[in-house]
Amino acid sequence: MENFQIKTFAEYKKAYRKSIKNPEAFWEEIANNFTWHKKWDKTLEWDFEKPEVKWFQGGKLNITENCLDRHLETIGNKTAIIWEPNDPDEESRYISYRQLFVKVSRFANVLKNNGIKKGDKVCIYMPMIPELAIAMLACARIGAVHSIVFAGFSSSAIARRINDSECKMLITANEVYRGSKKVNLKEICDKALEDTPSVETVIVYRRTVEPTTMKEGRDKFWFDELQKAEKECPAEVMDAEDMLFILYTSGSTGKPKGMVHTTGGYMVGTTYTFTNVFQPQKNDVYWCTADIGWITGHSYIIYGPLAAGATTVMFEGIPSYPDYGRFWEICEKLKVTHFYTAPTAIRSLAKQPLKFVEHHDLSSLKVLGTVGEPINEEAWHWYNDNIGKGNCPVVDTWWQTETGAIMISPLAGITPTRPTFATLPLPGVQPVLMDESGKEIEELNAEGRLAIKFPWPSIARTIYGDHERYREVYFSTFSNKYFTGDGSYRDASGNYRITGRVDDIVIVSGHNLGTATVENAIDEHESVAESAVVGYPHDVKGNALYAYVILHHDAEPSEELIAEIRELVGSTIGPIAKPDKVQFVNGLPKTRSGKIMRRILRKIASNDTSNLGDITTLLNPEVVDEIIKEAKIEN
Ligand code: PRX
């Protein structure tokens, strides 16, 4: 990938200029570095009004040949994946490119033997073990579409996702270790499977020796199936625009959005950005702490690093087990050179005594990265000073599930960094700031809504089964532009700082949550008449959720009821979505047309009630004072 690795700031500027002047020629040159069965006929076709984006049309390839086969001759014995278990006393696993190739090919035959063919959807609900990587690559090998669901989601969240894309198979593990806890994933799946008619087969990997309930005819053990499978599996030849995977992300309405990523553009985009943002060298050890259940794991644990021939670390555990030094212990043990994590993790570790860091030799580190939410100044400096020792560039990478790859970020060691700023767009990315009236803001030193005015190869092509929603959410706010849902400030040098979401999505501990989804879960409680959920600033999680709840007239407010509501959200969506605060109210501030005034609720939750604006036009202004009086605010 050296061919497209930018080495200096001048080279970055040159590449950027070229990418704007002639995007097609720019991306063609990059795409030429990959293995194609047939080169594309047309580099780009796009229309943001329809919307439609197609890259490398007519090109034929398989992404796993780019992640595996083509490395066999040159770096076959190089470690592709280092797996670090939850329990530090269990052995790490080192899997070379050749071994990974064999494992993926063999498991691809397991999929085939169980009736999975090109275009079929396979749901993967697995812990952070190498078999998760093997399962996803095996799907890609035969052209099946993986839909990975984060293994912290609940049964009903899995069922909803399986049913939305009619997955034929579910791949899971019997149990998962998470710190000192063990969670029975198979039980969670069994509950989901009561309501998922499309699933014909369930493959179960045994992570622990505990007995597992298996349903005759439907459930099969990973190892039993592997015994029956052939070793070799030629890669299915895919069209560049064939679907590679679906990944669900929260939306402003209750229903998750199944973002569809396709093969060619996603491969080119993730590999190009991985290579340039992180600047990996030959013998580096790169570790992204995300879970593969999120886009960061898809693009920057698996596809980007493997296509670039890097060594990528997968960690099964959590940062606090067995103690808060675990991340740093792993960095020392594996001689990690690149460390990529979320601001929420940095903030929670920065709260611990510094001895957890100082006990470890972090001298192997060269580059630090952050992703998923704005990083505050204090966390940035703690990371830079205590982990990077002032010697490691910090790349604050802004992107989204929808963008597939990093969009705005420093290139490590090349772009001048500025704390809390994602800095400059990557080549090929054309950000714009828009004002409320839909006009482009041209000035520097300006704040607005962040949109992108030209397609890039890894943009999600649609929302599975709902192209109209895709158009509405991303392309209807500003004419002929992709709207990100984020606000942003641009400084005098053109650096972008992402200020946060401007819609009804709240990022809690780096996880994207739709407030409507949480409200729907709360409203399911028999005592609840109506609810409104908003985010408020939290010093570790970035944001936390505050729920205002109206009870039915015959229900009594109580602490037990609060606990029940929180539990219900946990079991409907997952523990990450539980609101930190629940306040019972008699009414919610509404406009005359019946719309909840969330702006007011957000201000109350943030303890910022000095300027609520004009509330006299509300349908029920009297509730505002009542809510403020009872608000759950710490002083
Ligand atoms: O608000 C932005 C925030 O995360 C959102 C995307 O979330 P998701 O699709 O889950 O993907 C997260 C991982 C790519 C964005 O709309 N976000 C992401 N990175 C940053 C960020 N906010 C500020 N700074 C970032 N570096």
mmCIF file with all atom_site columns, N, CA, C and O and ligand atoms in Angstrom, residues 249 294-296 340 343 370-375 396-403 408 420 422 484-486 497-501 505 507 510-512, ligand 1:
data_model
loop_
_atom_site.group_PDB
_atom_site.id
_atom_site.type_symbol
_atom_site.label_atom_id
_atom_site.label_alt_id
_atom_site.label_comp_id
_atom_site.label_asym_id
_atom_site.label_entity_id
_atom_site.label_seq_id
_atom_site.pdbx_PDB_ins_code
_atom_site.Cartn_x
_atom_site.Cartn_y
_atom_site.Cartn_z
_atom_site.occupancy
_atom_site.B_iso_or_equiv
_atom_site.pdbx_formal_charge
_atom_site.auth_seq_id
_atom_site.auth_comp_id
_atom_site.auth_asym_id
_atom_site.auth_atom_id
_atom_site.pdbx_PDB_model_num
ATOM   1   N N   . THR A 1 249 ? -27.613 1.023  12.514 1.00 0.00 ? 249 THR A N   1
ATOM   2   C CA  . THR A 1 249 ? -27.271 2.167  13.360 1.00 0.00 ? 249 THR A CA  1
ATOM   3   C C   . THR A 1 249 ? -28.567 2.851  13.767 1.00 0.00 ? 249 THR A C   1
ATOM   4   O O   . THR A 1 249 ? -29.601 2.692  13.112 1.00 0.00 ? 249 THR A O   1
ATOM   5   N N   . TRP A 1 294 ? -19.475 -2.752 15.809 1.00 0.00 ? 294 TRP A N   1
ATOM   6   C CA  . TRP A 1 294 ? -19.671 -1.375 15.340 1.00 0.00 ? 294 TRP A CA  1
ATOM   7   C C   . TRP A 1 294 ? -18.862 -1.163 14.068 1.00 0.00 ? 294 TRP A C   1
ATOM   8   O O   . TRP A 1 294 ? -17.943 -1.923 13.770 1.00 0.00 ? 294 TRP A O   1
ATOM   9   N N   . ILE A 1 295 ? -19.133 -0.054 13.384 1.00 0.00 ? 295 ILE A N   1
ATOM   10  C CA  . ILE A 1 295 ? -18.437 0.193  12.110 1.00 0.00 ? 295 ILE A CA  1
ATOM   11  C C   . ILE A 1 295 ? -16.924 0.315  12.316 1.00 0.00 ? 295 ILE A C   1
ATOM   12  O O   . ILE A 1 295 ? -16.135 -0.097 11.470 1.00 0.00 ? 295 ILE A O   1
ATOM   13  N N   . THR A 1 296 ? -16.505 0.873  13.444 1.00 0.00 ? 296 THR A N   1
ATOM   14  C CA  . THR A 1 296 ? -15.064 1.041  13.663 1.00 0.00 ? 296 THR A CA  1
ATOM   15  C C   . THR A 1 296 ? -14.361 -0.311 13.606 1.00 0.00 ? 296 THR A C   1
ATOM   16  O O   . THR A 1 296 ? -13.275 -0.439 13.034 1.00 0.00 ? 296 THR A O   1
ATOM   17  N N   . TYR A 1 340 ? -5.895  2.860  19.102 1.00 0.00 ? 340 TYR A N   1
ATOM   18  C CA  . TYR A 1 340 ? -7.040  3.625  18.601 1.00 0.00 ? 340 TYR A CA  1
ATOM   19  C C   . TYR A 1 340 ? -8.235  3.322  19.493 1.00 0.00 ? 340 TYR A C   1
ATOM   20  O O   . TYR A 1 340 ? -8.647  2.163  19.595 1.00 0.00 ? 340 TYR A O   1
ATOM   21  N N   . PRO A 1 343 ? -13.004 8.409  23.093 1.00 0.00 ? 343 PRO A N   1
ATOM   22  C CA  . PRO A 1 343 ? -12.840 9.374  24.184 1.00 0.00 ? 343 PRO A CA  1
ATOM   23  C C   . PRO A 1 343 ? -13.444 8.912  25.507 1.00 0.00 ? 343 PRO A C   1
ATOM   24  O O   . PRO A 1 343 ? -12.884 9.171  26.567 1.00 0.00 ? 343 PRO A O   1
ATOM   25  N N   . THR A 1 370 ? -8.395  8.541  18.211 1.00 0.00 ? 370 THR A N   1
ATOM   26  C CA  . THR A 1 370 ? -9.682  8.547  18.909 1.00 0.00 ? 370 THR A CA  1
ATOM   27  C C   . THR A 1 370 ? -10.794 8.589  17.875 1.00 0.00 ? 370 THR A C   1
ATOM   28  O O   . THR A 1 370 ? -10.608 9.070  16.762 1.00 0.00 ? 370 THR A O   1
ATOM   29  N N   . VAL A 1 371 ? -11.954 8.105  18.293 1.00 0.00 ? 371 VAL A N   1
ATOM   30  C CA  . VAL A 1 371 ? -13.090 8.051  17.385 1.00 0.00 ? 371 VAL A CA  1
ATOM   31  C C   . VAL A 1 371 ? -14.393 7.925  18.151 1.00 0.00 ? 371 VAL A C   1
ATOM   32  O O   . VAL A 1 371 ? -14.417 7.400  19.252 1.00 0.00 ? 371 VAL A O   1
ATOM   33  N N   . GLY A 1 372 ? -15.455 8.396  17.539 1.00 0.00 ? 372 GLY A N   1
ATOM   34  C CA  . GLY A 1 372 ? -16.793 8.068  18.016 1.00 0.00 ? 372 GLY A CA  1
ATOM   35  C C   . GLY A 1 372 ? -17.551 9.209  18.647 1.00 0.00 ? 372 GLY A C   1
ATOM   36  O O   . GLY A 1 372 ? -18.768 9.175  18.728 1.00 0.00 ? 372 GLY A O   1
ATOM   37  N N   . GLU A 1 373 ? -16.865 10.217 19.130 1.00 0.00 ? 373 GLU A N   1
ATOM   38  C CA  . GLU A 1 373 ? -17.528 11.343 19.796 1.00 0.00 ? 373 GLU A CA  1
ATOM   39  C C   . GLU A 1 373 ? -16.483 12.450 19.934 1.00 0.00 ? 373 GLU A C   1
ATOM   40  O O   . GLU A 1 373 ? -15.286 12.185 19.825 1.00 0.00 ? 373 GLU A O   1
ATOM   41  N N   . PRO A 1 374 ? -16.945 13.650 20.205 1.00 0.00 ? 374 PRO A N   1
ATOM   42  C CA  . PRO A 1 374 ? -15.971 14.729 20.375 1.00 0.00 ? 374 PRO A CA  1
ATOM   43  C C   . PRO A 1 374 ? -15.068 14.437 21.568 1.00 0.00 ? 374 PRO A C   1
ATOM   44  O O   . PRO A 1 374 ? -15.534 13.918 22.583 1.00 0.00 ? 374 PRO A O   1
ATOM   45  N N   . ILE A 1 375 ? -13.807 14.729 21.443 1.00 0.00 ? 375 ILE A N   1
ATOM   46  C CA  . ILE A 1 375 ? -12.900 14.566 22.586 1.00 0.00 ? 375 ILE A CA  1
ATOM   47  C C   . ILE A 1 375 ? -12.701 15.934 23.219 1.00 0.00 ? 375 ILE A C   1
ATOM   48  O O   . ILE A 1 375 ? -12.404 16.920 22.533 1.00 0.00 ? 375 ILE A O   1
ATOM   49  N N   . ASP A 1 396 ? -7.517  12.442 15.716 1.00 0.00 ? 396 ASP A N   1
ATOM   50  C CA  . ASP A 1 396 ? -8.926  12.516 16.115 1.00 0.00 ? 396 ASP A CA  1
ATOM   51  C C   . ASP A 1 396 ? -9.716  12.309 14.835 1.00 0.00 ? 396 ASP A C   1
ATOM   52  O O   . ASP A 1 396 ? -9.805  13.197 13.990 1.00 0.00 ? 396 ASP A O   1
ATOM   53  N N   . THR A 1 397 ? -10.269 11.096 14.683 1.00 0.00 ? 397 THR A N   1
ATOM   54  C CA  . THR A 1 397 ? -10.851 10.707 13.398 1.00 0.00 ? 397 THR A CA  1
ATOM   55  C C   . THR A 1 397 ? -12.361 10.868 13.416 1.00 0.00 ? 397 THR A C   1
ATOM   56  O O   . THR A 1 397 ? -13.044 10.221 14.183 1.00 0.00 ? 397 THR A O   1
ATOM   57  N N   . TRP A 1 398 ? -12.866 11.718 12.553 1.00 0.00 ? 398 TRP A N   1
ATOM   58  C CA  . TRP A 1 398 ? -14.325 11.874 12.466 1.00 0.00 ? 398 TRP A CA  1
ATOM   59  C C   . TRP A 1 398 ? -14.856 11.084 11.284 1.00 0.00 ? 398 TRP A C   1
ATOM   60  O O   . TRP A 1 398 ? -14.358 11.224 10.158 1.00 0.00 ? 398 TRP A O   1
ATOM   61  N N   . TRP A 1 399 ? -15.856 10.286 11.557 1.00 0.00 ? 399 TRP A N   1
ATOM   62  C CA  . TRP A 1 399 ? -16.585 9.571  10.498 1.00 0.00 ? 399 TRP A CA  1
ATOM   63  C C   . TRP A 1 399 ? -17.813 8.938  11.096 1.00 0.00 ? 399 TRP A C   1
ATOM   64  O O   . TRP A 1 399 ? -18.138 9.208  12.247 1.00 0.00 ? 399 TRP A O   1
ATOM   65  N N   . GLN A 1 400 ? -18.512 8.104  10.323 1.00 0.00 ? 400 GLN A N   1
ATOM   66  C CA  . GLN A 1 400 ? -19.801 7.557  10.740 1.00 0.00 ? 400 GLN A CA  1
ATOM   67  C C   . GLN A 1 400 ? -20.016 6.175  10.133 1.00 0.00 ? 400 GLN A C   1
ATOM   68  O O   . GLN A 1 400 ? -19.369 5.833  9.138  1.00 0.00 ? 400 GLN A O   1
ATOM   69  N N   . THR A 1 401 ? -20.970 5.445  10.708 1.00 0.00 ? 401 THR A N   1
ATOM   70  C CA  . THR A 1 401 ? -21.355 4.155  10.117 1.00 0.00 ? 401 THR A CA  1
ATOM   71  C C   . THR A 1 401 ? -21.650 4.370  8.626  1.00 0.00 ? 401 THR A C   1
ATOM   72  O O   . THR A 1 401 ? -21.283 3.560  7.776  1.00 0.00 ? 401 THR A O   1
ATOM   73  N N   . GLU A 1 402 ? -22.315 5.472  8.334  1.00 0.00 ? 402 GLU A N   1
ATOM   74  C CA  . GLU A 1 402 ? -22.748 5.757  6.966  1.00 0.00 ? 402 GLU A CA  1
ATOM   75  C C   . GLU A 1 402 ? -21.587 6.084  6.038  1.00 0.00 ? 402 GLU A C   1
ATOM   76  O O   . GLU A 1 402 ? -21.672 5.858  4.833  1.00 0.00 ? 402 GLU A O   1
ATOM   77  N N   . THR A 1 403 ? -20.523 6.660  6.570  1.00 0.00 ? 403 THR A N   1
ATOM   78  C CA  . THR A 1 403 ? -19.427 7.058  5.685  1.00 0.00 ? 403 THR A CA  1
ATOM   79  C C   . THR A 1 403 ? -18.476 5.890  5.424  1.00 0.00 ? 403 THR A C   1
ATOM   80  O O   . THR A 1 403 ? -17.643 5.965  4.524  1.00 0.00 ? 403 THR A O   1
ATOM   81  N N   . ILE A 1 408 ? -12.638 13.011 8.169  1.00 0.00 ? 408 ILE A N   1
ATOM   82  C CA  . ILE A 1 408 ? -11.854 14.175 8.581  1.00 0.00 ? 408 ILE A CA  1
ATOM   83  C C   . ILE A 1 408 ? -10.931 13.716 9.696  1.00 0.00 ? 408 ILE A C   1
ATOM   84  O O   . ILE A 1 408 ? -11.386 13.153 10.691 1.00 0.00 ? 408 ILE A O   1
ATOM   85  N N   . THR A 1 420 ? -8.882  18.694 20.222 1.00 0.00 ? 420 THR A N   1
ATOM   86  C CA  . THR A 1 420 ? -10.339 18.697 20.015 1.00 0.00 ? 420 THR A CA  1
ATOM   87  C C   . THR A 1 420 ? -10.744 18.950 18.551 1.00 0.00 ? 420 THR A C   1
ATOM   88  O O   . THR A 1 420 ? -11.926 19.014 18.255 1.00 0.00 ? 420 THR A O   1
ATOM   89  N N   . ALA A 1 422 ? -10.744 17.557 14.618 1.00 0.00 ? 422 ALA A N   1
ATOM   90  C CA  . ALA A 1 422 ? -10.468 16.439 13.703 1.00 0.00 ? 422 ALA A CA  1
ATOM   91  C C   . ALA A 1 422 ? -9.608  16.949 12.532 1.00 0.00 ? 422 ALA A C   1
ATOM   92  O O   . ALA A 1 422 ? -9.208  16.173 11.673 1.00 0.00 ? 422 ALA A O   1
ATOM   93  N N   . THR A 1 484 ? -24.724 15.119 7.460  1.00 0.00 ? 484 THR A N   1
ATOM   94  C CA  . THR A 1 484 ? -24.124 14.196 8.431  1.00 0.00 ? 484 THR A CA  1
ATOM   95  C C   . THR A 1 484 ? -24.903 14.084 9.736  1.00 0.00 ? 484 THR A C   1
ATOM   96  O O   . THR A 1 484 ? -24.701 13.139 10.484 1.00 0.00 ? 484 THR A O   1
ATOM   97  N N   . GLY A 1 485 ? -25.732 15.092 10.039 1.00 0.00 ? 485 GLY A N   1
ATOM   98  C CA  . GLY A 1 485 ? -26.401 15.109 11.352 1.00 0.00 ? 485 GLY A CA  1
ATOM   99  C C   . GLY A 1 485 ? -25.537 15.734 12.435 1.00 0.00 ? 485 GLY A C   1
ATOM   100 O O   . GLY A 1 485 ? -25.955 15.838 13.579 1.00 0.00 ? 485 GLY A O   1
ATOM   101 N N   . ASP A 1 486 ? -24.322 16.157 12.076 1.00 0.00 ? 486 ASP A N   1
ATOM   102 C CA  . ASP A 1 486 ? -23.417 16.764 13.052 1.00 0.00 ? 486 ASP A CA  1
ATOM   103 C C   . ASP A 1 486 ? -23.297 18.271 12.840 1.00 0.00 ? 486 ASP A C   1
ATOM   104 O O   . ASP A 1 486 ? -23.431 18.761 11.724 1.00 0.00 ? 486 ASP A O   1
ATOM   105 N N   . ARG A 1 497 ? -13.738 21.156 13.781 1.00 0.00 ? 497 ARG A N   1
ATOM   106 C CA  . ARG A 1 497 ? -13.989 20.545 15.082 1.00 0.00 ? 497 ARG A CA  1
ATOM   107 C C   . ARG A 1 497 ? -15.451 20.111 15.049 1.00 0.00 ? 497 ARG A C   1
ATOM   108 O O   . ARG A 1 497 ? -16.327 20.878 14.661 1.00 0.00 ? 497 ARG A O   1
ATOM   109 N N   . ILE A 1 498 ? -15.691 18.866 15.434 1.00 0.00 ? 498 ILE A N   1
ATOM   110 C CA  . ILE A 1 498 ? -17.068 18.368 15.428 1.00 0.00 ? 498 ILE A CA  1
ATOM   111 C C   . ILE A 1 498 ? -17.677 18.723 16.784 1.00 0.00 ? 498 ILE A C   1
ATOM   112 O O   . ILE A 1 498 ? -17.129 18.376 17.829 1.00 0.00 ? 498 ILE A O   1
ATOM   113 N N   . THR A 1 499 ? -18.827 19.421 16.753 1.00 0.00 ? 499 THR A N   1
ATOM   114 C CA  . THR A 1 499 ? -19.387 19.884 18.016 1.00 0.00 ? 499 THR A CA  1
ATOM   115 C C   . THR A 1 499 ? -20.453 18.936 18.561 1.00 0.00 ? 499 THR A C   1
ATOM   116 O O   . THR A 1 499 ? -20.842 19.062 19.711 1.00 0.00 ? 499 THR A O   1
ATOM   117 N N   . GLY A 1 500 ? -20.933 18.000 17.759 1.00 0.00 ? 500 GLY A N   1
ATOM   118 C CA  . GLY A 1 500 ? -21.911 17.030 18.259 1.00 0.00 ? 500 GLY A CA  1
ATOM   119 C C   . GLY A 1 500 ? -23.124 16.932 17.362 1.00 0.00 ? 500 GLY A C   1
ATOM   120 O O   . GLY A 1 500 ? -23.248 17.661 16.376 1.00 0.00 ? 500 GLY A O   1
ATOM   121 N N   . ARG A 1 501 ? -24.025 16.033 17.718 1.00 0.00 ? 501 ARG A N   1
ATOM   122 C CA  . ARG A 1 501 ? -25.207 15.783 16.895 1.00 0.00 ? 501 ARG A CA  1
ATOM   123 C C   . ARG A 1 501 ? -26.170 16.962 16.961 1.00 0.00 ? 501 ARG A C   1
ATOM   124 O O   . ARG A 1 501 ? -26.314 17.592 18.011 1.00 0.00 ? 501 ARG A O   1
ATOM   125 N N   . ILE A 1 505 ? -30.282 12.078 17.931 1.00 0.00 ? 505 ILE A N   1
ATOM   126 C CA  . ILE A 1 505 ? -29.403 10.956 18.247 1.00 0.00 ? 505 ILE A CA  1
ATOM   127 C C   . ILE A 1 505 ? -28.464 11.444 19.340 1.00 0.00 ? 505 ILE A C   1
ATOM   128 O O   . ILE A 1 505 ? -27.982 12.571 19.290 1.00 0.00 ? 505 ILE A O   1
ATOM   129 N N   . ILE A 1 507 ? -25.000 10.450 21.625 1.00 0.00 ? 507 ILE A N   1
ATOM   130 C CA  . ILE A 1 507 ? -23.879 9.523  21.679 1.00 0.00 ? 507 ILE A CA  1
ATOM   131 C C   . ILE A 1 507 ? -23.502 9.313  23.142 1.00 0.00 ? 507 ILE A C   1
ATOM   132 O O   . ILE A 1 507 ? -23.007 10.216 23.805 1.00 0.00 ? 507 ILE A O   1
ATOM   133 N N   . GLY A 1 510 ? -19.805 6.747  23.439 1.00 0.00 ? 510 GLY A N   1
ATOM   134 C CA  . GLY A 1 510 ? -19.397 6.406  22.076 1.00 0.00 ? 510 GLY A CA  1
ATOM   135 C C   . GLY A 1 510 ? -20.428 5.586  21.313 1.00 0.00 ? 510 GLY A C   1
ATOM   136 O O   . GLY A 1 510 ? -20.220 5.253  20.158 1.00 0.00 ? 510 GLY A O   1
ATOM   137 N N   . HIS A 1 511 ? -21.555 5.255  21.932 1.00 0.00 ? 511 HIS A N   1
ATOM   138 C CA  . HIS A 1 511 ? -22.590 4.491  21.231 1.00 0.00 ? 511 HIS A CA  1
ATOM   139 C C   . HIS A 1 511 ? -23.703 5.415  20.799 1.00 0.00 ? 511 HIS A C   1
ATOM   140 O O   . HIS A 1 511 ? -24.225 6.197  21.571 1.00 0.00 ? 511 HIS A O   1
ATOM   141 N N   . ASN A 1 512 ? -24.073 5.228  19.565 1.00 0.00 ? 512 ASN A N   1
ATOM   142 C CA  . ASN A 1 512 ? -25.087 6.008  18.924 1.00 0.00 ? 512 ASN A CA  1
ATOM   143 C C   . ASN A 1 512 ? -26.483 5.538  19.350 1.00 0.00 ? 512 ASN A C   1
ATOM   144 O O   . ASN A 1 512 ? -26.850 4.416  19.056 1.00 0.00 ? 512 ASN A O   1
HETATM 145 O O1  . PRX B 2 .   ? -21.520 12.617 15.939 1.00 0.00 ? 1   PRX B O1  1
HETATM 146 C C1  . PRX B 2 .   ? -20.440 12.019 15.264 1.00 0.00 ? 1   PRX B C1  1
HETATM 147 C C2  . PRX B 2 .   ? -19.718 11.098 16.204 1.00 0.00 ? 1   PRX B C2  1
HETATM 148 O O2  . PRX B 2 .   ? -20.237 9.804  15.986 1.00 0.00 ? 1   PRX B O2  1
HETATM 149 C C3  . PRX B 2 .   ? -21.253 9.852  14.988 1.00 0.00 ? 1   PRX B C3  1
HETATM 150 C C4  . PRX B 2 .   ? -21.240 8.585  14.192 1.00 0.00 ? 1   PRX B C4  1
HETATM 151 O O3  . PRX B 2 .   ? -21.514 7.505  15.013 1.00 0.00 ? 1   PRX B O3  1
HETATM 152 P P1  . PRX B 2 .   ? -21.375 6.023  14.467 1.00 0.00 ? 1   PRX B P1  1
HETATM 153 O O4  . PRX B 2 .   ? -22.119 5.899  13.183 1.00 0.00 ? 1   PRX B O4  1
HETATM 154 O O5  . PRX B 2 .   ? -21.757 5.111  15.569 1.00 0.00 ? 1   PRX B O5  1
HETATM 155 O O6  . PRX B 2 .   ? -19.858 5.843  14.134 1.00 0.00 ? 1   PRX B O6  1
HETATM 156 C C5  . PRX B 2 .   ? -18.928 5.980  15.141 1.00 0.00 ? 1   PRX B C5  1
HETATM 157 C C6  . PRX B 2 .   ? -17.574 5.560  14.652 1.00 0.00 ? 1   PRX B C6  1
HETATM 158 C C7  . PRX B 2 .   ? -17.156 6.086  13.366 1.00 0.00 ? 1   PRX B C7  1
HETATM 159 C C8  . PRX B 2 .   ? -20.926 11.073 14.201 1.00 0.00 ? 1   PRX B C8  1
HETATM 160 O O7  . PRX B 2 .   ? -22.024 11.546 13.477 1.00 0.00 ? 1   PRX B O7  1
HETATM 161 N N1  . PRX B 2 .   ? -18.270 11.086 15.955 1.00 0.00 ? 1   PRX B N1  1
HETATM 162 C C9  . PRX B 2 .   ? -17.566 10.117 15.357 1.00 0.00 ? 1   PRX B C9  1
HETATM 163 N N2  . PRX B 2 .   ? -16.248 10.426 15.367 1.00 0.00 ? 1   PRX B N2  1
HETATM 164 C C10 . PRX B 2 .   ? -16.126 11.626 15.970 1.00 0.00 ? 1   PRX B C10 1
HETATM 165 C C11 . PRX B 2 .   ? -17.427 12.052 16.337 1.00 0.00 ? 1   PRX B C11 1
HETATM 166 N N3  . PRX B 2 .   ? -17.630 13.238 16.934 1.00 0.00 ? 1   PRX B N3  1
HETATM 167 C C12 . PRX B 2 .   ? -16.571 14.018 17.176 1.00 0.00 ? 1   PRX B C12 1
HETATM 168 N N4  . PRX B 2 .   ? -15.312 13.672 16.862 1.00 0.00 ? 1   PRX B N4  1
HETATM 169 C C13 . PRX B 2 .   ? -15.036 12.496 16.266 1.00 0.00 ? 1   PRX B C13 1
HETATM 170 N N5  . PRX B 2 .   ? -13.788 12.164 15.988 1.00 0.00 ? 1   PRX B N5  1
#
